[in-house]
Coordinates of C-alpha atoms in Angstrom, one line a residue:
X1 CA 127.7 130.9 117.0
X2 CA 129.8 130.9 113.6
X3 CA 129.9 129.8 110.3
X4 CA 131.6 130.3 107.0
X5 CA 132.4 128.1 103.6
X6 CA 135.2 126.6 102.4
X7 CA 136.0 124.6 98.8
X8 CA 137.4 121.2 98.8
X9 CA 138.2 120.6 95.8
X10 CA 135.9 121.7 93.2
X11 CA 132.8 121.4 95.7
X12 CA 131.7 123.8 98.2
X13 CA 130.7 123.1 101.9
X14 CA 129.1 124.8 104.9
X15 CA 129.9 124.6 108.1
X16 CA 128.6 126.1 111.6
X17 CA 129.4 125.9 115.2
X18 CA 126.3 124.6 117.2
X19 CA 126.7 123.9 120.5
X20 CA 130.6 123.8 120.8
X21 CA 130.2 121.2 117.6
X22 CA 131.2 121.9 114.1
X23 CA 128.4 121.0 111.8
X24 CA 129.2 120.7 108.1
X25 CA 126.5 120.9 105.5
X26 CA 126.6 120.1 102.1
X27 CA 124.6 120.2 98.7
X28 CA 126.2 123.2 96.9
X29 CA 128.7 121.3 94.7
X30 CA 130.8 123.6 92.9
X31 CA 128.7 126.8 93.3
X32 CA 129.8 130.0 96.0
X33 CA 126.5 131.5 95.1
X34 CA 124.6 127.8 96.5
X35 CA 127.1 127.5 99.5
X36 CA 126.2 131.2 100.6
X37 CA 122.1 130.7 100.5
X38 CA 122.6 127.4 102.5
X39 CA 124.7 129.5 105.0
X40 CA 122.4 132.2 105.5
X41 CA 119.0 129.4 105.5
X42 CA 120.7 128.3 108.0
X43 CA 122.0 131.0 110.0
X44 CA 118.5 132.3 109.5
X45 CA 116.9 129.0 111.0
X46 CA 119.0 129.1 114.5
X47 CA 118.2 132.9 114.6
X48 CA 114.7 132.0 114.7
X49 CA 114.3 128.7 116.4
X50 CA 113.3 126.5 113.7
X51 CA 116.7 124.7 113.0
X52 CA 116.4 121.1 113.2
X53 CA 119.1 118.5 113.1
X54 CA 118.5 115.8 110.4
X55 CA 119.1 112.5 111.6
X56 CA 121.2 110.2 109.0
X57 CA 119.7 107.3 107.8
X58 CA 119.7 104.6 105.0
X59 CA 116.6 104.1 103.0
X60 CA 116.6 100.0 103.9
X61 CA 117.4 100.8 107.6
X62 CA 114.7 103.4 107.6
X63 CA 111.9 101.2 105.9
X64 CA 112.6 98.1 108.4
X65 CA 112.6 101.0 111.0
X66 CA 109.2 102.1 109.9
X67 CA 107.6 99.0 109.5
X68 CA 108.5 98.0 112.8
X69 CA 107.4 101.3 114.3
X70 CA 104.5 101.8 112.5
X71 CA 103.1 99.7 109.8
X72 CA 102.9 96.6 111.9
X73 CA 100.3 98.2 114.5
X74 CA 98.4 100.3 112.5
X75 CA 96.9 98.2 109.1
X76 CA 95.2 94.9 108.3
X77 CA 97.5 91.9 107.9
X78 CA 96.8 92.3 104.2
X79 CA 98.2 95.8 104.0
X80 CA 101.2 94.8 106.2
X81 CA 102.2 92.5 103.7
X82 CA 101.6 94.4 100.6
X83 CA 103.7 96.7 101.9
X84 CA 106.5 94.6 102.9
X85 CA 106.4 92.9 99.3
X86 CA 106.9 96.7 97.5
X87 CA 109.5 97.2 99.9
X88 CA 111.4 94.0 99.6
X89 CA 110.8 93.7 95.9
X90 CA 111.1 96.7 94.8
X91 CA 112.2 100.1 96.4
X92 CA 115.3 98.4 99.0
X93 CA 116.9 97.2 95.6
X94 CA 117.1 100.2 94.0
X95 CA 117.2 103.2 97.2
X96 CA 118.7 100.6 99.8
X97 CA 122.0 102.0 100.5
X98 CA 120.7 105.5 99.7
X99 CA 120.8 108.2 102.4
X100 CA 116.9 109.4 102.5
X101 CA 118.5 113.1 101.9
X102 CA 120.2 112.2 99.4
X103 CA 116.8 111.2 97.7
X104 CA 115.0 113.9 95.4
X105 CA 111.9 114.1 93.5
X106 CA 113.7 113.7 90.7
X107 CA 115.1 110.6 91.3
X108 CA 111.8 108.9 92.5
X109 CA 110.0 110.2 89.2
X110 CA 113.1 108.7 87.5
X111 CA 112.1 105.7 89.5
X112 CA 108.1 105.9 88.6
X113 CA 109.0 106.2 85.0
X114 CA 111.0 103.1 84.8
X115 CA 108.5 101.3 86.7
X116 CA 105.7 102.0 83.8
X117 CA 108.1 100.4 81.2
X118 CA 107.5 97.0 83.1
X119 CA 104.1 97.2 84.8
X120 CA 101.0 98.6 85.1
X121 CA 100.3 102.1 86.3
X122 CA 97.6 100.4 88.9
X123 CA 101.1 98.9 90.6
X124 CA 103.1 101.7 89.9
X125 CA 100.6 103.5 92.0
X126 CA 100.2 101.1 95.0
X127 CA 104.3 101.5 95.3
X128 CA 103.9 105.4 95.3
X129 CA 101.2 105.2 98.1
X130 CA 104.1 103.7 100.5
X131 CA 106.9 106.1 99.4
X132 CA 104.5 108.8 100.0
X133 CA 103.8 107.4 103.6
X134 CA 107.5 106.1 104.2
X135 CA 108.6 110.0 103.4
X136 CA 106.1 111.6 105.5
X137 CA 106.9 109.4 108.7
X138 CA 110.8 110.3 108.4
X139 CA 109.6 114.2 108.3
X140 CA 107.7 113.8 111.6
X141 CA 110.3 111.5 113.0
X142 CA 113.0 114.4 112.2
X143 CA 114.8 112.3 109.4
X144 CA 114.2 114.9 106.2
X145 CA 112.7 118.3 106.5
X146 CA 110.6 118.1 103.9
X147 CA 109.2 115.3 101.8
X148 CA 110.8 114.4 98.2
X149 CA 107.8 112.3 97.5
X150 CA 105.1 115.2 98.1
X151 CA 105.3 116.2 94.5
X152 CA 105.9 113.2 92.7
X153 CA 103.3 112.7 90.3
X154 CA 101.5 109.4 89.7
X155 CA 100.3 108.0 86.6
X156 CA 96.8 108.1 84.6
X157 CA 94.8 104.8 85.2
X158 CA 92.3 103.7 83.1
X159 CA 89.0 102.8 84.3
X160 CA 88.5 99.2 85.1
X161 CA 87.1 97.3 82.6
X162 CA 83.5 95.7 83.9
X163 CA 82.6 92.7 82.0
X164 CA 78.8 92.0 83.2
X165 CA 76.7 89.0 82.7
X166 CA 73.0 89.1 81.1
X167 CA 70.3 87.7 82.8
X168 CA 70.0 85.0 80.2
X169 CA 73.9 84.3 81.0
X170 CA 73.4 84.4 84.7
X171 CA 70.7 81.5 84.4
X172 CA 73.4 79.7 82.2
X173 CA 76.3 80.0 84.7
X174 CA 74.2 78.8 87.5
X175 CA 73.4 75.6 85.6
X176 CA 76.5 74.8 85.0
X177 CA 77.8 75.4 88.6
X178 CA 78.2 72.3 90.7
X179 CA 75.0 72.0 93.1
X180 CA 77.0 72.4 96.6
X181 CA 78.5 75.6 94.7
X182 CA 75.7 77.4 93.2
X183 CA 74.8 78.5 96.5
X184 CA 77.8 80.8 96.4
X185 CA 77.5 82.1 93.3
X186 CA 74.5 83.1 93.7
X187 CA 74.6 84.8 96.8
X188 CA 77.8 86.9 94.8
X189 CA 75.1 88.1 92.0
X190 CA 72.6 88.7 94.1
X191 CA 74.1 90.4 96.9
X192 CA 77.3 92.0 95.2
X193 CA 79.3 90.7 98.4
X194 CA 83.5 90.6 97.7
X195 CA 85.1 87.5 97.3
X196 CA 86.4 87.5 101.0
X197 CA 83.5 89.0 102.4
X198 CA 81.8 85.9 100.9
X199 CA 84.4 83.2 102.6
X200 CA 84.1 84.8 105.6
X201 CA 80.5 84.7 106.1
X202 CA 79.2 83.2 109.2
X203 CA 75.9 81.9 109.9
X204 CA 75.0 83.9 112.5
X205 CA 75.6 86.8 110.1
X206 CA 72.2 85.9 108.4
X207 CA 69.0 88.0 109.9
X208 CA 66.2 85.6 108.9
X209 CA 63.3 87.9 110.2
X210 CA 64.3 90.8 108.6
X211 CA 66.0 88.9 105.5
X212 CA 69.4 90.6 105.9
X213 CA 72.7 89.6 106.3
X214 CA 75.5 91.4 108.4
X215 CA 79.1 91.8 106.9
X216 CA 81.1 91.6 109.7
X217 CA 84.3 89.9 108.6
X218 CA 86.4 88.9 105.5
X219 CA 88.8 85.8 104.9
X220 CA 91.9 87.0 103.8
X221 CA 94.9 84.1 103.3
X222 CA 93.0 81.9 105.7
X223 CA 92.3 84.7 108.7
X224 CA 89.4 86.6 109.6
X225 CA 90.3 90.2 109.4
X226 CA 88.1 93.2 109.2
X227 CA 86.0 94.1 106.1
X228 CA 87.6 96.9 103.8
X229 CA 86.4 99.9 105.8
X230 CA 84.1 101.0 108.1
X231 CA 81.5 101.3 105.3
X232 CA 81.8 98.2 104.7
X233 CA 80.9 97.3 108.0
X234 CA 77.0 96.9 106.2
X235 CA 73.4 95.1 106.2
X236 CA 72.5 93.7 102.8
X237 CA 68.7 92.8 102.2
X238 CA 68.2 89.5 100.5
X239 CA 66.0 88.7 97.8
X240 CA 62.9 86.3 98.5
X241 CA 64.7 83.7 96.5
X242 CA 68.2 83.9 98.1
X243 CA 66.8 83.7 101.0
X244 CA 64.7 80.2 100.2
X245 CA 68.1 79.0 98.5
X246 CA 70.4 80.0 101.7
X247 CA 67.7 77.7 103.8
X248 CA 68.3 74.7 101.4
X249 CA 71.8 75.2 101.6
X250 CA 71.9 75.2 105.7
X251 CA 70.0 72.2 105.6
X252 CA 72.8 70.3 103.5
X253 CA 75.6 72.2 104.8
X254 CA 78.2 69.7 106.7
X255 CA 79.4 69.7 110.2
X256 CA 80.5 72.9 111.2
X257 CA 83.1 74.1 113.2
X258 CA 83.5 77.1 115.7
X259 CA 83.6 79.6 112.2
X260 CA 80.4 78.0 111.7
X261 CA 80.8 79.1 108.3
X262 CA 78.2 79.6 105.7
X263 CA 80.4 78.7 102.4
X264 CA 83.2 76.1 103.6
X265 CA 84.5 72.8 102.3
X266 CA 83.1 69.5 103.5
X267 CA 85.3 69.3 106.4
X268 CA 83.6 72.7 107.7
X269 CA 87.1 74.5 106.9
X270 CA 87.2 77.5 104.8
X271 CA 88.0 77.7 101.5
X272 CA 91.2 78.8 99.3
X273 CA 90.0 81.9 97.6
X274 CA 92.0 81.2 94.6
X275 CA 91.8 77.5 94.2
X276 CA 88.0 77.6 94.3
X277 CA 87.7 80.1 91.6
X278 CA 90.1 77.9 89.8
X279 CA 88.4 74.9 90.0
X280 CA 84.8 75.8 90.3
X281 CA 84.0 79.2 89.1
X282 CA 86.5 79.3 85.9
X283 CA 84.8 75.6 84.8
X284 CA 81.4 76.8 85.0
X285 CA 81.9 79.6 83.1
X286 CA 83.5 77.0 80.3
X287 CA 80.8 74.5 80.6
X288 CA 77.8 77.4 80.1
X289 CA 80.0 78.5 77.2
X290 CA 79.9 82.3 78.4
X291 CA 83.4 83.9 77.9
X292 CA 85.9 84.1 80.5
X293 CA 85.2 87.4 83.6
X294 CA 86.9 87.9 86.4
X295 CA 85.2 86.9 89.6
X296 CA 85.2 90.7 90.7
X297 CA 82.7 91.2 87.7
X298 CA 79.7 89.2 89.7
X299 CA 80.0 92.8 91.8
X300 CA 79.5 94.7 88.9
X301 CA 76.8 92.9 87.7
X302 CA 74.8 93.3 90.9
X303 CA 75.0 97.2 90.2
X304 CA 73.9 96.6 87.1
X305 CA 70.8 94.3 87.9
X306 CA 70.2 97.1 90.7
X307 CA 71.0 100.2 87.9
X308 CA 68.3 98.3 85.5
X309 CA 65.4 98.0 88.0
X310 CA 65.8 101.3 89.1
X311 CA 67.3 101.6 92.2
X312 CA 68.3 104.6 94.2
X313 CA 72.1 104.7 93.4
X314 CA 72.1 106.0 97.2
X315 CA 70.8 102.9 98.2
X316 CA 73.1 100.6 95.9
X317 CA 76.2 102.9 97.2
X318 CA 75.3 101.1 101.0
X319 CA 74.8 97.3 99.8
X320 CA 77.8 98.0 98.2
X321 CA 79.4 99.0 101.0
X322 CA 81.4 102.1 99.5
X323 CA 83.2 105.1 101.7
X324 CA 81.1 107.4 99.4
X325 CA 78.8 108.3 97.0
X326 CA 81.0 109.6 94.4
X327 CA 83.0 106.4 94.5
X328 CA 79.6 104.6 93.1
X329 CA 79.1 107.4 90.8
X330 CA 82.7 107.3 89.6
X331 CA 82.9 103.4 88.9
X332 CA 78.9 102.8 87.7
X333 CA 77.7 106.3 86.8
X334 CA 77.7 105.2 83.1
X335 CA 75.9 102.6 83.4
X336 CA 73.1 105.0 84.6
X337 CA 70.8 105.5 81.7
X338 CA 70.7 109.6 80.7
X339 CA 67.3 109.3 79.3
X340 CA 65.4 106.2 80.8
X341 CA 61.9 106.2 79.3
X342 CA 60.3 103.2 81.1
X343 CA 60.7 105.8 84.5
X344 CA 59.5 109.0 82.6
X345 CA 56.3 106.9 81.1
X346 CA 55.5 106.6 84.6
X347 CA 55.0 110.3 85.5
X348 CA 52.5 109.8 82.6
X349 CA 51.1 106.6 84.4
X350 CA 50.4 107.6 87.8
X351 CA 48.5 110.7 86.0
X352 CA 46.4 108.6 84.1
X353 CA 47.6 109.7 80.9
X354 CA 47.6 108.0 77.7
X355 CA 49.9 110.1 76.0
X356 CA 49.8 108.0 72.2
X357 CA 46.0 107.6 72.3
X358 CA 45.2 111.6 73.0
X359 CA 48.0 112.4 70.6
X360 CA 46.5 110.6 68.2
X361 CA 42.3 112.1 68.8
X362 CA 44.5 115.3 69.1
X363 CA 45.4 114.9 65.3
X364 CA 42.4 113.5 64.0
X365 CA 40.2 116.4 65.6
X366 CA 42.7 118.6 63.4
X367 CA 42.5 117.0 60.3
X368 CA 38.8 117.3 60.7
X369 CA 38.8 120.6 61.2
X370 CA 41.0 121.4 58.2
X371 CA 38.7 118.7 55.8
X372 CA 41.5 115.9 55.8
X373 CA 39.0 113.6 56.7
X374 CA 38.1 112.1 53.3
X375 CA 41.7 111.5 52.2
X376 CA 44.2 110.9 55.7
X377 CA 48.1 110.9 54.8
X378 CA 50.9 109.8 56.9
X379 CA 51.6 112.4 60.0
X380 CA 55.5 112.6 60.7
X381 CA 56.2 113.2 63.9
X382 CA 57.0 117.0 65.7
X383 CA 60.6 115.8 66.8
X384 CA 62.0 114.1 63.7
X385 CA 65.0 112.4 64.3
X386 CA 64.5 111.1 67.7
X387 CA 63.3 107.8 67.4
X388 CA 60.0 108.1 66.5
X389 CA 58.0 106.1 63.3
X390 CA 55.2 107.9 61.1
X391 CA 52.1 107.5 62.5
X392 CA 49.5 107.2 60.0
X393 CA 45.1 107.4 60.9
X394 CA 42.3 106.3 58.5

């Protein structure tokens, strides 16, 4: 084995004898210093055993490569297309005819940074998620040695703004919703169920002894696929009056086919996700006179229905269906009162203490003691400045 360097022109190239073969490597441009350190990394790396030879590829022959390979067995149909769409779209017009080791950090950052001119940092992110995984796939598959993308940084995302309805505006949207509809709506405040979760429901899914229904599916583009995640995967306890109003509604429901499905058209067919929150939900919202919210907020008005009546955020985390804890933290924790006084009254309660009435003998027996009793003035209260009015005895 033998190597050495050699300038062609201004630039500076590499080149060892593995095998019988001459293998030329490049990347120092028009630095000696460069050409040497990629000779000896590399003399160092068949000394050792841990040379590897990097496969050539295109970036638009790798990512058809990839999505044959891998991406088409391993995620939901949804994923499969998302991906396909940032591929197509996006990354094969600008890296296409790139060689992948030709492709730095720098120039996917470059690439990141251009992308936040002209969209959101939420889509900017989604795109990063599959050069991530594209890169890491063409280092196990012996493409790259390392991974350009492992150190590109993604962009700050704002939290998601939750609009949530009031009670009084709940009772007004539900009015307003067409009869054969209402059902649905409901069951989305009530149970915080996603929109596809909800389309997908199937009869059979509904426990009526134990008042429960089973998420087991979600319609996605008109196919049953599974729910988000595992969690997901989830029992949700109905409410007394869901449960009456899901009985009326299987007694009008029409002929059902095999997907026996609970929400469907009058045909028994599923619906089109969009088109019914086009032409139902957005209309209803108008007619009630209650601003325009995504559909996606009926979710987050669940939690806060649930936050408000006091429910273990542990408990809300499962109806929900979330991986985790923290994600319920992260997205509702502020909705989560810091002081919440109607619970802390009832330590007092289930003591049988009156707190404002012994308070108040408390004072009285004072002023008597002191001679206050003939002419009673207004006592301010011991923690001034947190919320508290005078209280005054006579």
């Amino acid at each position: 084995m033998r190597g050495s360097i050699t300038k062609k022109g201004n630039n500076y190239y590499v080149y060892l004898w593995i095998n019988g073969k001459k293998k030329w490597f490049s990347g120092a441009g028009d630095s000696k210093r460069k050409a040497e350190k990629i000779l000896n990394e590399k003399l160092g790396e068949i000394g050792n055993g841990t040379y590897q030879e990097i496969k050539k590829i295109r970036f638009k022959d790798f990512a058809s490569l990839w999505i044959a390979s891998y991406v088409t067995s391993k995620v939901k149909p949804s994923t499969l297309r998302s991906y396909r769409d940032i591929i197509n779209n996006h990354l094969t017009p600008v890296f296409g005819d790139f060689l992948l080791t030709d492709i730095t950090t720098a120039v996917l950052q470059k690439y990141v940074a251009q992308r936040l001119e002209k969209v959101k940092p939420k889509t900017v992110i989604n795109e990063i998620v599959v050069i991530k995984e594209m890169f890491k796939h063409a280092v196990r598959w012996g493409y790259l040695k390392v991974s350009p993308a492992q150190y590109v940084e993604r962009p700050r995302v704002e939290k998601e703004e939750m609009d949530i309805l009031t009670p009084d505006e709940i009772r007004l949207f539900l009015d307003q919703a067409i009869p054969k509809h209402r059902p649905f709506f409901l069951t989305a405040i009530l149970t915080g169920m996603r929109r596809g979760e909800l389309l997908g429901l199937q009869w059979g899914d509904i426990d009526w002894n134990h008042n429960q229904i089973h998420v087991r599916r979600s319609l996605w583009k008109g196919q049953f696929v599974t729910p988000k995640s595992k969690t997901s995967m989830r029992r949700i306890d109905l409410s007394p009056y869901l449960t009456m109003e899901l009985k009326k509604h299987l007694m009008t429901s029409p002929l059902k086919e095999l997907d026996n499905l609970v929400f469907c058209n009058s045909e028994g067919k599923s619906h089109d996700a969009d088109t019914l929150i086009r032409r139902q939900f957005s209309p209803a919202l108008k007619r009630a006179k209650i601003r325009q919210v995504r559909f996606h907020d009926l979710r987050h008005t669940n939690v806060a229905l649930r936050i408000e009546q006091g429910q273990n955020i542990k408990y809300i985390q499962h109806q929900l269906g979330h991986a985790s804890i923290q994600t319920t933290l992260d997205r509702y924790g502020h909705l989560i009162k810091e002081v919440n006084a109607e619970q802390a009254k009832k330590l007092d309660s289930i003591l049988g203490f009156n707190t404002v009435e012994s308070f108040g003998r408390k004072m009285v027996e004072m002023g008597n003691k002191k001679g206050l009793e003939e002419s009673p003035k207004p006592l301010i209260s011991l923690v001034a400045g947190r919320g508290f009015e005078p209280l005054t005895f006579g």
